[in-house]
Amino acid sequence: MKTYNTIIGGKQIIPTNTFEVKNPATEDLIGYAPISTKLEVAEAVEAAKKAQPAWAAMADEERKGYIMKIAEVLTDNTEELATWITKEQGKPLGGPGSMFEMQACVGWTQVPASLDLPVEVVFEDDTRRDELHRKPIGVVGAIAPWNWPLMIAIWQIIPALRVGNTVVLKPSEYTTIGTLEMVRMINEVLPAGVLNTVSGTGEIGAELVANKDVGKIMFTGSNSTGEKIIKGSAGNMTRLTLELGGNDAAIVMEDVNPEAIAEGLFWGAFLNMGQTCACAKRLYVHESKYEAVISVLSDLAEKMPMGNGMDEGVVLGPIQNKMQYDKVVDLVEDAKANNARIVCGGKAKEGKGFFYPITIIADVEDGTRIVDEEQFGPVLPIIKYSNIEDAIKSANRLEAGLGASVWSANVEEAKKVASRIEAGTIWVNQHGAVHPMVPFGGVKSSGYGVEFGVDGLKSVTQSQVISVNKA
């Protein structure tokens, strides 16, 4: 079985220690991933630091050209990398799965390559001219998650490189190989040291965070790890972009046609088996449409084929890892113990793989674990409300504030409700629809900073004002 390597300074680093990587659908061993040493983390940061001045000094159009070469590499290797995503993360190849993730990788590479951060004249009169310039920060440490391992790595890597930073990337220990392979391929078209990798558990991530030569950390993942990153980086005054947990609320208003919104609601909740920070994770439905919405969602759930993502026709895969699987099971069992109604699913599948059926839970209330804790899996609690004010209050009662959605036949009324929800993005008649031109980030405990678009590029720069005396 093959052992995979990290890349430091353009060279593959053969590991002294490794860990097993298994397919979550079959539990079969698929390869060995490296465990970086503390010295290798330091060497990766040093390689990035050494390469950064020349990378930043390049003409902007030349750096754009390199980014477009990366897009070509991703396009040319889409099938191979998508296969790694399916084998390692579990999502199916087709549908909203691994090929979809790779298409997103390409798009989120091409768009930053098309964007500019021109010099802004922020003030000018007869006596002075003040210009705001955007400068790279230096070395960016990127820590990627396991749910969209390649796509979110690209979200971190590409904007940082685009504006002249260099990067050290640590993939999740649950989905390491595909990400390392992607970076190996990208390195074939980049100058040495511009993009480096380290690998291993959270200890390796902590080493990266604590390194005084890392000017910014970009992290997507859990609140608990986000808090550790804040503490670990504090002594270095490191800039942070943190995209943390969601527990997104979705509000279905009384004027909806349940059949018309069923598919949008379903995939808003169960895209990637619900293992998406911005999935709908608690659904508030007006009492007049409560049973109808439950019915259309459960009908869809029963029709969706689940299995090994490498098999044709599968649209739903396993939960990615045992830790998350156990959490999902525990939350459902707790809901059962508290007299919730299990509309469909609710019982683990037998056999190998971390498969858990799409589970819809009714007759639950705020304050129960299945509502208040982010399940991050294929389970959706549906809560009944009678007054829209109560639904808004419920949506805002938790500290999570990544995304939310409002569903209504009256868009203007939905927008009024949306404006009162405390979240970074509130979608109307859709959920989780991110776009590479549209800033995305959370409020409250869902993190801070934004990604995507011009604002995302600005977030990986530091401002410099040049003030000229005209007299």
PDB file of C-alpha atoms in Angstrom, residues 66-353:
ATOM      1  CA  TYR A  66       0.219  31.040 -12.552  1.00  0.00           C
ATOM      2  CA  ILE A  67      -3.235  30.863 -10.958  1.00  0.00           C
ATOM      3  CA  MET A  68      -4.777  30.042 -14.320  1.00  0.00           C
ATOM      4  CA  LYS A  69      -2.174  27.288 -14.777  1.00  0.00           C
ATOM      5  CA  ILE A  70      -3.401  25.851 -11.471  1.00  0.00           C
ATOM      6  CA  ALA A  71      -6.943  25.875 -12.882  1.00  0.00           C
ATOM      7  CA  GLU A  72      -5.688  23.898 -15.877  1.00  0.00           C
ATOM      8  CA  VAL A  73      -3.999  21.352 -13.583  1.00  0.00           C
ATOM      9  CA  LEU A  74      -7.239  20.902 -11.631  1.00  0.00           C
ATOM     10  CA  THR A  75      -9.235  20.533 -14.842  1.00  0.00           C
ATOM     11  CA  ASP A  76      -6.828  18.005 -16.336  1.00  0.00           C
ATOM     12  CA  ASN A  77      -6.804  15.913 -13.143  1.00  0.00           C
ATOM     13  CA  THR A  78     -10.461  16.241 -12.193  1.00  0.00           C
ATOM     14  CA  GLU A  79     -11.320  12.563 -12.508  1.00  0.00           C
ATOM     15  CA  GLU A  80      -8.329  11.318 -10.516  1.00  0.00           C
ATOM     16  CA  LEU A  81      -8.812  13.842  -7.724  1.00  0.00           C
ATOM     17  CA  ALA A  82     -12.580  13.280  -7.616  1.00  0.00           C
ATOM     18  CA  THR A  83     -11.925   9.571  -7.158  1.00  0.00           C
ATOM     19  CA  TRP A  84      -9.685  10.372  -4.197  1.00  0.00           C
ATOM     20  CA  ILE A  85     -12.414  12.525  -2.670  1.00  0.00           C
ATOM     21  CA  THR A  86     -14.939   9.692  -2.957  1.00  0.00           C
ATOM     22  CA  LYS A  87     -12.573   7.033  -1.611  1.00  0.00           C
ATOM     23  CA  GLU A  88     -11.398   9.201   1.260  1.00  0.00           C
ATOM     24  CA  GLN A  89     -14.337  11.464   2.154  1.00  0.00           C
ATOM     25  CA  GLY A  90     -17.220   9.242   1.037  1.00  0.00           C
ATOM     26  CA  LYS A  91     -19.346  11.521  -1.121  1.00  0.00           C
ATOM     27  CA  PRO A  92     -20.460   9.956  -4.425  1.00  0.00           C
ATOM     28  CA  LEU A  93     -18.664  10.694  -7.666  1.00  0.00           C
ATOM     29  CA  GLY A  94     -21.765  12.032  -9.429  1.00  0.00           C
ATOM     30  CA  GLY A  95     -24.562  14.422  -8.540  1.00  0.00           C
ATOM     31  CA  PRO A  96     -23.668  16.968  -5.856  1.00  0.00           C
ATOM     32  CA  GLY A  97     -20.594  14.896  -5.015  1.00  0.00           C
ATOM     33  CA  SER A  98     -16.913  14.645  -5.881  1.00  0.00           C
ATOM     34  CA  MET A  99     -17.071  15.759  -9.519  1.00  0.00           C
ATOM     35  CA  PHE A 100     -19.152  18.709  -8.306  1.00  0.00           C
ATOM     36  CA  GLU A 101     -16.464  19.473  -5.707  1.00  0.00           C
ATOM     37  CA  MET A 102     -13.759  19.426  -8.370  1.00  0.00           C
ATOM     38  CA  GLN A 103     -15.777  21.738 -10.625  1.00  0.00           C
ATOM     39  CA  ALA A 104     -15.990  24.108  -7.671  1.00  0.00           C
ATOM     40  CA  CYS A 105     -12.210  23.857  -7.222  1.00  0.00           C
ATOM     41  CA  VAL A 106     -11.741  25.043 -10.792  1.00  0.00           C
ATOM     42  CA  GLY A 107     -14.274  27.866 -10.474  1.00  0.00           C
ATOM     43  CA  TRP A 108     -12.869  29.110  -7.172  1.00  0.00           C
ATOM     44  CA  THR A 109      -9.438  29.196  -8.824  1.00  0.00           C
ATOM     45  CA  GLN A 110     -10.452  31.010 -11.996  1.00  0.00           C
ATOM     46  CA  VAL A 111     -12.500  33.718 -10.297  1.00  0.00           C
ATOM     47  CA  PRO A 112      -9.754  35.085  -7.997  1.00  0.00           C
ATOM     48  CA  ALA A 113      -7.451  35.091 -11.030  1.00  0.00           C
ATOM     49  CA  SER A 114      -9.922  37.461 -12.700  1.00  0.00           C
ATOM     50  CA  LEU A 115     -10.133  39.920  -9.808  1.00  0.00           C
ATOM     51  CA  ASP A 116      -7.997  42.983  -9.107  1.00  0.00           C
ATOM     52  CA  LEU A 117      -7.258  45.108  -6.066  1.00  0.00           C
ATOM     53  CA  PRO A 118      -6.356  48.453  -7.640  1.00  0.00           C
ATOM     54  CA  VAL A 119      -4.850  51.332  -5.705  1.00  0.00           C
ATOM     55  CA  GLU A 120      -7.629  53.398  -4.133  1.00  0.00           C
ATOM     56  CA  VAL A 121      -7.376  57.165  -3.814  1.00  0.00           C
ATOM     57  CA  VAL A 122      -9.099  57.589  -0.464  1.00  0.00           C
ATOM     58  CA  PHE A 123      -8.555  61.338  -0.193  1.00  0.00           C
ATOM     59  CA  GLU A 124      -7.239  64.098  -2.412  1.00  0.00           C
ATOM     60  CA  ASP A 125      -7.313  67.884  -2.371  1.00  0.00           C
ATOM     61  CA  ASP A 126      -4.985  70.670  -3.463  1.00  0.00           C
ATOM     62  CA  THR A 127      -2.470  69.891  -0.729  1.00  0.00           C
ATOM     63  CA  ARG A 128      -2.314  66.091  -0.463  1.00  0.00           C
ATOM     64  CA  ARG A 129      -3.110  62.745  -2.096  1.00  0.00           C
ATOM     65  CA  ASP A 130      -3.684  59.615  -0.012  1.00  0.00           C
ATOM     66  CA  GLU A 131      -3.541  56.207  -1.686  1.00  0.00           C
ATOM     67  CA  LEU A 132      -4.551  52.884  -0.164  1.00  0.00           C
ATOM     68  CA  HIS A 133      -2.410  50.011  -1.426  1.00  0.00           C
ATOM     69  CA  ARG A 134      -3.023  46.314  -0.703  1.00  0.00           C
ATOM     70  CA  LYS A 135       0.073  44.353   0.257  1.00  0.00           C
ATOM     71  CA  PRO A 136       0.521  40.629   0.919  1.00  0.00           C
ATOM     72  CA  ILE A 137       0.793  39.555   4.542  1.00  0.00           C
ATOM     73  CA  GLY A 138       3.612  37.045   3.982  1.00  0.00           C
ATOM     74  CA  VAL A 139       3.155  33.397   4.937  1.00  0.00           C
ATOM     75  CA  VAL A 140      -0.403  32.085   5.265  1.00  0.00           C
ATOM     76  CA  GLY A 141      -1.072  28.924   7.265  1.00  0.00           C
ATOM     77  CA  ALA A 142      -4.131  27.094   5.953  1.00  0.00           C
ATOM     78  CA  ILE A 143      -5.882  24.345   7.917  1.00  0.00           C
ATOM     79  CA  ALA A 144      -8.464  22.500   5.814  1.00  0.00           C
ATOM     80  CA  PRO A 145     -11.424  20.370   7.009  1.00  0.00           C
ATOM     81  CA  TRP A 146     -12.594  16.891   6.069  1.00  0.00           C
ATOM     82  CA  ASN A 147     -16.072  17.625   4.697  1.00  0.00           C
ATOM     83  CA  TRP A 148     -15.064  19.382   1.438  1.00  0.00           C
ATOM     84  CA  PRO A 149     -11.334  18.645   1.650  1.00  0.00           C
ATOM     85  CA  LEU A 150     -10.111  19.842  -1.737  1.00  0.00           C
ATOM     86  CA  MET A 151     -12.633  22.615  -2.352  1.00  0.00           C
ATOM     87  CA  ILE A 152     -12.072  24.374   0.969  1.00  0.00           C
ATOM     88  CA  ALA A 153      -8.315  23.947   0.628  1.00  0.00           C
ATOM     89  CA  ILE A 154      -8.619  25.792  -2.686  1.00  0.00           C
ATOM     90  CA  TRP A 155     -10.725  28.482  -0.983  1.00  0.00           C
ATOM     91  CA  GLN A 156      -7.753  29.056   1.316  1.00  0.00           C
ATOM     92  CA  ILE A 157      -4.850  28.574  -1.077  1.00  0.00           C
ATOM     93  CA  ILE A 158      -5.873  30.532  -4.162  1.00  0.00           C
ATOM     94  CA  PRO A 159      -6.770  33.971  -2.732  1.00  0.00           C
ATOM     95  CA  ALA A 160      -3.623  33.884  -0.601  1.00  0.00           C
ATOM     96  CA  LEU A 161      -1.412  33.103  -3.603  1.00  0.00           C
ATOM     97  CA  ARG A 162      -3.262  35.516  -5.875  1.00  0.00           C
ATOM     98  CA  VAL A 163      -2.254  38.584  -3.843  1.00  0.00           C
ATOM     99  CA  GLY A 164       1.366  37.537  -3.264  1.00  0.00           C
ATOM    100  CA  ASN A 165       1.369  35.435  -0.116  1.00  0.00           C
ATOM    101  CA  THR A 166       2.914  31.981   0.103  1.00  0.00           C
ATOM    102  CA  VAL A 167       1.126  29.101   1.834  1.00  0.00           C
ATOM    103  CA  VAL A 168       1.689  26.176   4.174  1.00  0.00           C
ATOM    104  CA  LEU A 169      -1.352  23.890   4.084  1.00  0.00           C
ATOM    105  CA  LYS A 170      -2.303  21.240   6.619  1.00  0.00           C
ATOM    106  CA  PRO A 171      -5.098  18.914   5.442  1.00  0.00           C
ATOM    107  CA  SER A 172      -7.453  17.229   7.885  1.00  0.00           C
ATOM    108  CA  GLU A 173      -6.088  13.980   9.289  1.00  0.00           C
ATOM    109  CA  TYR A 174      -9.338  12.352   8.109  1.00  0.00           C
ATOM    110  CA  THR A 175      -8.894  13.340   4.437  1.00  0.00           C
ATOM    111  CA  THR A 176      -5.196  13.792   3.831  1.00  0.00           C
ATOM    112  CA  ILE A 177      -4.170  11.909   0.712  1.00  0.00           C
ATOM    113  CA  GLY A 178      -6.372  13.587  -1.897  1.00  0.00           C
ATOM    114  CA  THR A 179      -5.338  17.033  -0.696  1.00  0.00           C
ATOM    115  CA  LEU A 180      -1.642  16.128  -0.712  1.00  0.00           C
ATOM    116  CA  GLU A 181      -2.000  14.740  -4.218  1.00  0.00           C
ATOM    117  CA  MET A 182      -3.705  17.924  -5.396  1.00  0.00           C
ATOM    118  CA  VAL A 183      -0.896  20.065  -3.976  1.00  0.00           C
ATOM    119  CA  ARG A 184       1.715  17.783  -5.540  1.00  0.00           C
ATOM    120  CA  MET A 185       0.099  18.335  -8.938  1.00  0.00           C
ATOM    121  CA  ILE A 186      -0.192  22.093  -8.409  1.00  0.00           C
ATOM    122  CA  ASN A 187       3.479  22.290  -7.466  1.00  0.00           C
ATOM    123  CA  GLU A 188       4.410  21.140 -10.956  1.00  0.00           C
ATOM    124  CA  VAL A 189       3.446  24.614 -12.247  1.00  0.00           C
ATOM    125  CA  LEU A 190       4.479  26.800  -9.295  1.00  0.00           C
ATOM    126  CA  PRO A 191       7.884  28.106  -8.190  1.00  0.00           C
ATOM    127  CA  ALA A 192       9.383  26.054  -5.354  1.00  0.00           C
ATOM    128  CA  GLY A 193       8.274  27.060  -1.876  1.00  0.00           C
ATOM    129  CA  VAL A 194       5.183  29.001  -2.899  1.00  0.00           C
ATOM    130  CA  LEU A 195       2.843  26.194  -1.757  1.00  0.00           C
ATOM    131  CA  ASN A 196       3.925  23.688   0.905  1.00  0.00           C
ATOM    132  CA  THR A 197       2.221  20.989   2.955  1.00  0.00           C
ATOM    133  CA  VAL A 198       2.463  19.449   6.399  1.00  0.00           C
ATOM    134  CA  SER A 199       0.362  16.571   7.673  1.00  0.00           C
ATOM    135  CA  GLY A 200      -0.825  14.936  10.865  1.00  0.00           C
ATOM    136  CA  THR A 201      -3.070  15.483  13.863  1.00  0.00           C
ATOM    137  CA  GLY A 202      -4.070  18.681  15.611  1.00  0.00           C
ATOM    138  CA  GLU A 203      -0.625  18.877  17.194  1.00  0.00           C
ATOM    139  CA  ILE A 204       0.837  19.639  13.775  1.00  0.00           C
ATOM    140  CA  GLY A 205      -1.796  22.296  13.191  1.00  0.00           C
ATOM    141  CA  ALA A 206      -0.922  23.817  16.561  1.00  0.00           C
ATOM    142  CA  GLU A 207       2.746  24.006  15.532  1.00  0.00           C
ATOM    143  CA  LEU A 208       1.760  25.870  12.378  1.00  0.00           C
ATOM    144  CA  VAL A 209      -0.489  28.261  14.309  1.00  0.00           C
ATOM    145  CA  ALA A 210       2.216  29.050  16.870  1.00  0.00           C
ATOM    146  CA  ASN A 211       4.982  29.739  14.335  1.00  0.00           C
ATOM    147  CA  LYS A 212       5.966  33.416  14.590  1.00  0.00           C
ATOM    148  CA  ASP A 213       6.647  33.636  10.843  1.00  0.00           C
ATOM    149  CA  VAL A 214       3.040  32.789   9.912  1.00  0.00           C
ATOM    150  CA  GLY A 215       1.269  36.083   9.337  1.00  0.00           C
ATOM    151  CA  LYS A 216      -2.254  34.740   8.884  1.00  0.00           C
ATOM    152  CA  ILE A 217      -4.175  31.568   9.665  1.00  0.00           C
ATOM    153  CA  MET A 218      -7.170  30.452   7.624  1.00  0.00           C
ATOM    154  CA  PHE A 219      -9.244  27.738   9.264  1.00  0.00           C
ATOM    155  CA  THR A 220     -12.544  26.011   8.580  1.00  0.00           C
ATOM    156  CA  GLY A 221     -13.804  23.625  11.225  1.00  0.00           C
ATOM    157  CA  SER A 222     -15.205  23.264  14.717  1.00  0.00           C
ATOM    158  CA  ASN A 223     -15.689  25.995  17.304  1.00  0.00           C
ATOM    159  CA  SER A 224     -13.514  24.143  19.815  1.00  0.00           C
ATOM    160  CA  THR A 225     -10.560  24.046  17.420  1.00  0.00           C
ATOM    161  CA  GLY A 226     -11.208  27.656  16.426  1.00  0.00           C
ATOM    162  CA  GLU A 227     -10.908  28.711  20.063  1.00  0.00           C
ATOM    163  CA  LYS A 228      -7.609  26.825  20.343  1.00  0.00           C
ATOM    164  CA  ILE A 229      -6.313  28.643  17.256  1.00  0.00           C
ATOM    165  CA  ILE A 230      -7.231  32.025  18.748  1.00  0.00           C
ATOM    166  CA  LYS A 231      -5.315  31.189  21.927  1.00  0.00           C
ATOM    167  CA  GLY A 232      -2.382  29.592  20.112  1.00  0.00           C
ATOM    168  CA  SER A 233      -1.881  32.533  17.759  1.00  0.00           C
ATOM    169  CA  ALA A 234      -2.426  35.341  20.261  1.00  0.00           C
ATOM    170  CA  GLY A 235       1.233  35.777  21.186  1.00  0.00           C
ATOM    171  CA  ASN A 236       2.141  36.437  17.552  1.00  0.00           C
ATOM    172  CA  MET A 237      -0.743  38.833  16.795  1.00  0.00           C
ATOM    173  CA  THR A 238      -1.530  36.561  13.844  1.00  0.00           C
ATOM    174  CA  ARG A 239      -4.409  37.605  11.605  1.00  0.00           C
ATOM    175  CA  LEU A 240      -7.237  35.067  11.458  1.00  0.00           C
ATOM    176  CA  THR A 241     -10.053  34.035   9.167  1.00  0.00           C
ATOM    177  CA  LEU A 242     -12.206  31.489  11.002  1.00  0.00           C
ATOM    178  CA  GLU A 243     -15.219  29.763   9.453  1.00  0.00           C
ATOM    179  CA  LEU A 244     -16.677  27.771  12.321  1.00  0.00           C
ATOM    180  CA  GLY A 245     -19.816  25.790  13.165  1.00  0.00           C
ATOM    181  CA  GLY A 246     -23.211  26.658  11.745  1.00  0.00           C
ATOM    182  CA  ASN A 247     -26.401  25.044  13.073  1.00  0.00           C
ATOM    183  CA  ASP A 248     -28.241  27.079  10.444  1.00  0.00           C
ATOM    184  CA  ALA A 249     -31.934  27.795  10.959  1.00  0.00           C
ATOM    185  CA  ALA A 250     -34.397  27.617   8.064  1.00  0.00           C
ATOM    186  CA  ILE A 251     -37.829  29.231   8.410  1.00  0.00           C
ATOM    187  CA  VAL A 252     -40.728  28.043   6.250  1.00  0.00           C
ATOM    188  CA  MET A 253     -43.508  30.629   6.173  1.00  0.00           C
ATOM    189  CA  GLU A 254     -47.194  29.817   6.003  1.00  0.00           C
ATOM    190  CA  ASP A 255     -47.709  30.839   2.346  1.00  0.00           C
ATOM    191  CA  VAL A 256     -45.363  28.226   0.809  1.00  0.00           C
ATOM    192  CA  ASN A 257     -46.224  25.392  -1.526  1.00  0.00           C
ATOM    193  CA  PRO A 258     -44.455  22.434   0.168  1.00  0.00           C
ATOM    194  CA  GLU A 259     -44.058  20.508  -3.093  1.00  0.00           C
ATOM    195  CA  ALA A 260     -42.440  23.500  -4.777  1.00  0.00           C
ATOM    196  CA  ILE A 261     -39.747  23.925  -2.115  1.00  0.00           C
ATOM    197  CA  ALA A 262     -39.205  20.277  -1.219  1.00  0.00           C
ATOM    198  CA  GLU A 263     -36.099  19.599  -3.304  1.00  0.00           C
ATOM    199  CA  GLY A 264     -34.427  22.889  -2.369  1.00  0.00           C
ATOM    200  CA  LEU A 265     -35.075  22.228   1.301  1.00  0.00           C
ATOM    201  CA  PHE A 266     -33.859  18.646   1.035  1.00  0.00           C
ATOM    202  CA  TRP A 267     -30.504  19.457  -0.514  1.00  0.00           C
ATOM    203  CA  GLY A 268     -30.181  22.552   1.663  1.00  0.00           C
ATOM    204  CA  ALA A 269     -30.218  20.179   4.628  1.00  0.00           C
ATOM    205  CA  PHE A 270     -28.634  17.006   3.272  1.00  0.00           C
ATOM    206  CA  LEU A 271     -25.990  18.108   0.753  1.00  0.00           C
ATOM    207  CA  ASN A 272     -22.868  16.053   1.517  1.00  0.00           C
ATOM    208  CA  MET A 273     -24.935  14.046   4.027  1.00  0.00           C
ATOM    209  CA  GLY A 274     -25.484  17.211   6.056  1.00  0.00           C
ATOM    210  CA  GLN A 275     -21.711  17.459   6.596  1.00  0.00           C
ATOM    211  CA  THR A 276     -21.532  21.076   5.514  1.00  0.00           C
ATOM    212  CA  CYS A 277     -21.152  24.055   7.850  1.00  0.00           C
ATOM    213  CA  ALA A 278     -23.855  25.978   6.003  1.00  0.00           C
ATOM    214  CA  CYS A 279     -26.436  23.196   5.707  1.00  0.00           C
ATOM    215  CA  ALA A 280     -29.888  23.800   7.191  1.00  0.00           C
ATOM    216  CA  LYS A 281     -29.710  22.014  10.523  1.00  0.00           C
ATOM    217  CA  ARG A 282     -32.977  23.055  12.231  1.00  0.00           C
ATOM    218  CA  LEU A 283     -36.155  23.677  10.299  1.00  0.00           C
ATOM    219  CA  TYR A 284     -38.944  25.904  11.656  1.00  0.00           C
ATOM    220  CA  VAL A 285     -42.235  25.343   9.832  1.00  0.00           C
ATOM    221  CA  HIS A 286     -45.531  27.192  10.275  1.00  0.00           C
ATOM    222  CA  GLU A 287     -48.155  24.984  11.891  1.00  0.00           C
ATOM    223  CA  SER A 288     -50.424  25.203   8.825  1.00  0.00           C
ATOM    224  CA  LYS A 289     -47.780  23.542   6.618  1.00  0.00           C
ATOM    225  CA  TYR A 290     -45.988  21.451   9.231  1.00  0.00           C
ATOM    226  CA  GLU A 291     -47.224  17.972   8.318  1.00  0.00           C
ATOM    227  CA  ALA A 292     -47.148  18.702   4.584  1.00  0.00           C
ATOM    228  CA  VAL A 293     -43.476  19.738   4.710  1.00  0.00           C
ATOM    229  CA  ILE A 294     -42.618  16.684   6.801  1.00  0.00           C
ATOM    230  CA  SER A 295     -44.372  14.487   4.262  1.00  0.00           C
ATOM    231  CA  VAL A 296     -42.637  15.837   1.142  1.00  0.00           C
ATOM    232  CA  LEU A 297     -39.194  15.706   2.780  1.00  0.00           C
ATOM    233  CA  SER A 298     -39.634  12.154   4.050  1.00  0.00           C
ATOM    234  CA  ASP A 299     -40.880  11.055   0.611  1.00  0.00           C
ATOM    235  CA  LEU A 300     -37.708  12.440  -0.959  1.00  0.00           C
ATOM    236  CA  ALA A 301     -35.534  10.847   1.716  1.00  0.00           C
ATOM    237  CA  GLU A 302     -36.959   7.407   1.009  1.00  0.00           C
ATOM    238  CA  LYS A 303     -36.177   7.739  -2.716  1.00  0.00           C
ATOM    239  CA  MET A 304     -32.517   8.765  -2.448  1.00  0.00           C
ATOM    240  CA  PRO A 305     -30.100   5.841  -3.037  1.00  0.00           C
ATOM    241  CA  MET A 306     -27.324   5.585  -0.457  1.00  0.00           C
ATOM    242  CA  GLY A 307     -24.170   3.504  -0.724  1.00  0.00           C
ATOM    243  CA  ASN A 308     -20.537   3.364  -1.784  1.00  0.00           C
ATOM    244  CA  GLY A 309     -19.918   6.544  -3.754  1.00  0.00           C
ATOM    245  CA  MET A 310     -17.938   4.620  -6.355  1.00  0.00           C
ATOM    246  CA  ASP A 311     -21.102   2.739  -7.363  1.00  0.00           C
ATOM    247  CA  GLU A 312     -23.223   4.140 -10.177  1.00  0.00           C
ATOM    248  CA  GLY A 313     -26.515   5.791  -9.236  1.00  0.00           C
ATOM    249  CA  VAL A 314     -25.589   6.522  -5.620  1.00  0.00           C
ATOM    250  CA  VAL A 315     -26.395  10.075  -4.469  1.00  0.00           C
ATOM    251  CA  LEU A 316     -25.754   9.753  -0.729  1.00  0.00           C
ATOM    252  CA  GLY A 317     -22.658   8.289   0.917  1.00  0.00           C
ATOM    253  CA  PRO A 318     -21.478   7.515   4.440  1.00  0.00           C
ATOM    254  CA  ILE A 319     -20.653   9.817   7.307  1.00  0.00           C
ATOM    255  CA  GLN A 320     -16.945  10.486   6.923  1.00  0.00           C
ATOM    256  CA  ASN A 321     -15.593   9.202  10.228  1.00  0.00           C
ATOM    257  CA  LYS A 322     -16.480   7.162  13.300  1.00  0.00           C
ATOM    258  CA  MET A 323     -16.301  10.129  15.652  1.00  0.00           C
ATOM    259  CA  GLN A 324     -18.949  12.034  13.704  1.00  0.00           C
ATOM    260  CA  TYR A 325     -21.027   8.898  13.163  1.00  0.00           C
ATOM    261  CA  ASP A 326     -21.152   8.255  16.914  1.00  0.00           C
ATOM    262  CA  LYS A 327     -22.197  11.859  17.555  1.00  0.00           C
ATOM    263  CA  VAL A 328     -25.088  11.578  15.083  1.00  0.00           C
ATOM    264  CA  VAL A 329     -26.257   8.291  16.610  1.00  0.00           C
ATOM    265  CA  ASP A 330     -26.073   9.765  20.103  1.00  0.00           C
ATOM    266  CA  LEU A 331     -28.154  12.817  19.190  1.00  0.00           C
ATOM    267  CA  VAL A 332     -30.857  10.716  17.519  1.00  0.00           C
ATOM    268  CA  GLU A 333     -31.028   8.318  20.454  1.00  0.00           C
ATOM    269  CA  ASP A 334     -31.356  11.285  22.803  1.00  0.00           C
ATOM    270  CA  ALA A 335     -34.239  12.632  20.701  1.00  0.00           C
ATOM    271  CA  LYS A 336     -35.953   9.235  20.868  1.00  0.00           C
ATOM    272  CA  ALA A 337     -35.544   9.163  24.634  1.00  0.00           C
ATOM    273  CA  ASN A 338     -37.274  12.536  24.809  1.00  0.00           C
ATOM    274  CA  ASN A 339     -40.326  11.345  22.845  1.00  0.00           C
ATOM    275  CA  ALA A 340     -39.485  12.880  19.482  1.00  0.00           C
ATOM    276  CA  ARG A 341     -41.233  11.429  16.432  1.00  0.00           C
ATOM    277  CA  ILE A 342     -38.840   9.664  14.056  1.00  0.00           C
ATOM    278  CA  VAL A 343     -40.516  10.191  10.696  1.00  0.00           C
ATOM    279  CA  CYS A 344     -37.942   8.245   8.694  1.00  0.00           C
ATOM    280  CA  GLY A 345     -34.514   6.755   9.316  1.00  0.00           C
ATOM    281  CA  GLY A 346     -33.304   6.786  12.885  1.00  0.00           C
ATOM    282  CA  LYS A 347     -31.649   3.385  12.854  1.00  0.00           C
ATOM    283  CA  ALA A 348     -28.070   2.654  11.875  1.00  0.00           C
ATOM    284  CA  LYS A 349     -27.504   0.454   8.842  1.00  0.00           C
ATOM    285  CA  GLU A 350     -25.823  -2.897   9.415  1.00  0.00           C
ATOM    286  CA  GLY A 351     -22.562  -3.901   7.801  1.00  0.00           C
ATOM    287  CA  LYS A 352     -19.329  -2.081   7.041  1.00  0.00           C
ATOM    288  CA  GLY A 353     -19.095   1.639   6.525  1.00  0.00           C
TER     289      GLY A 353
END
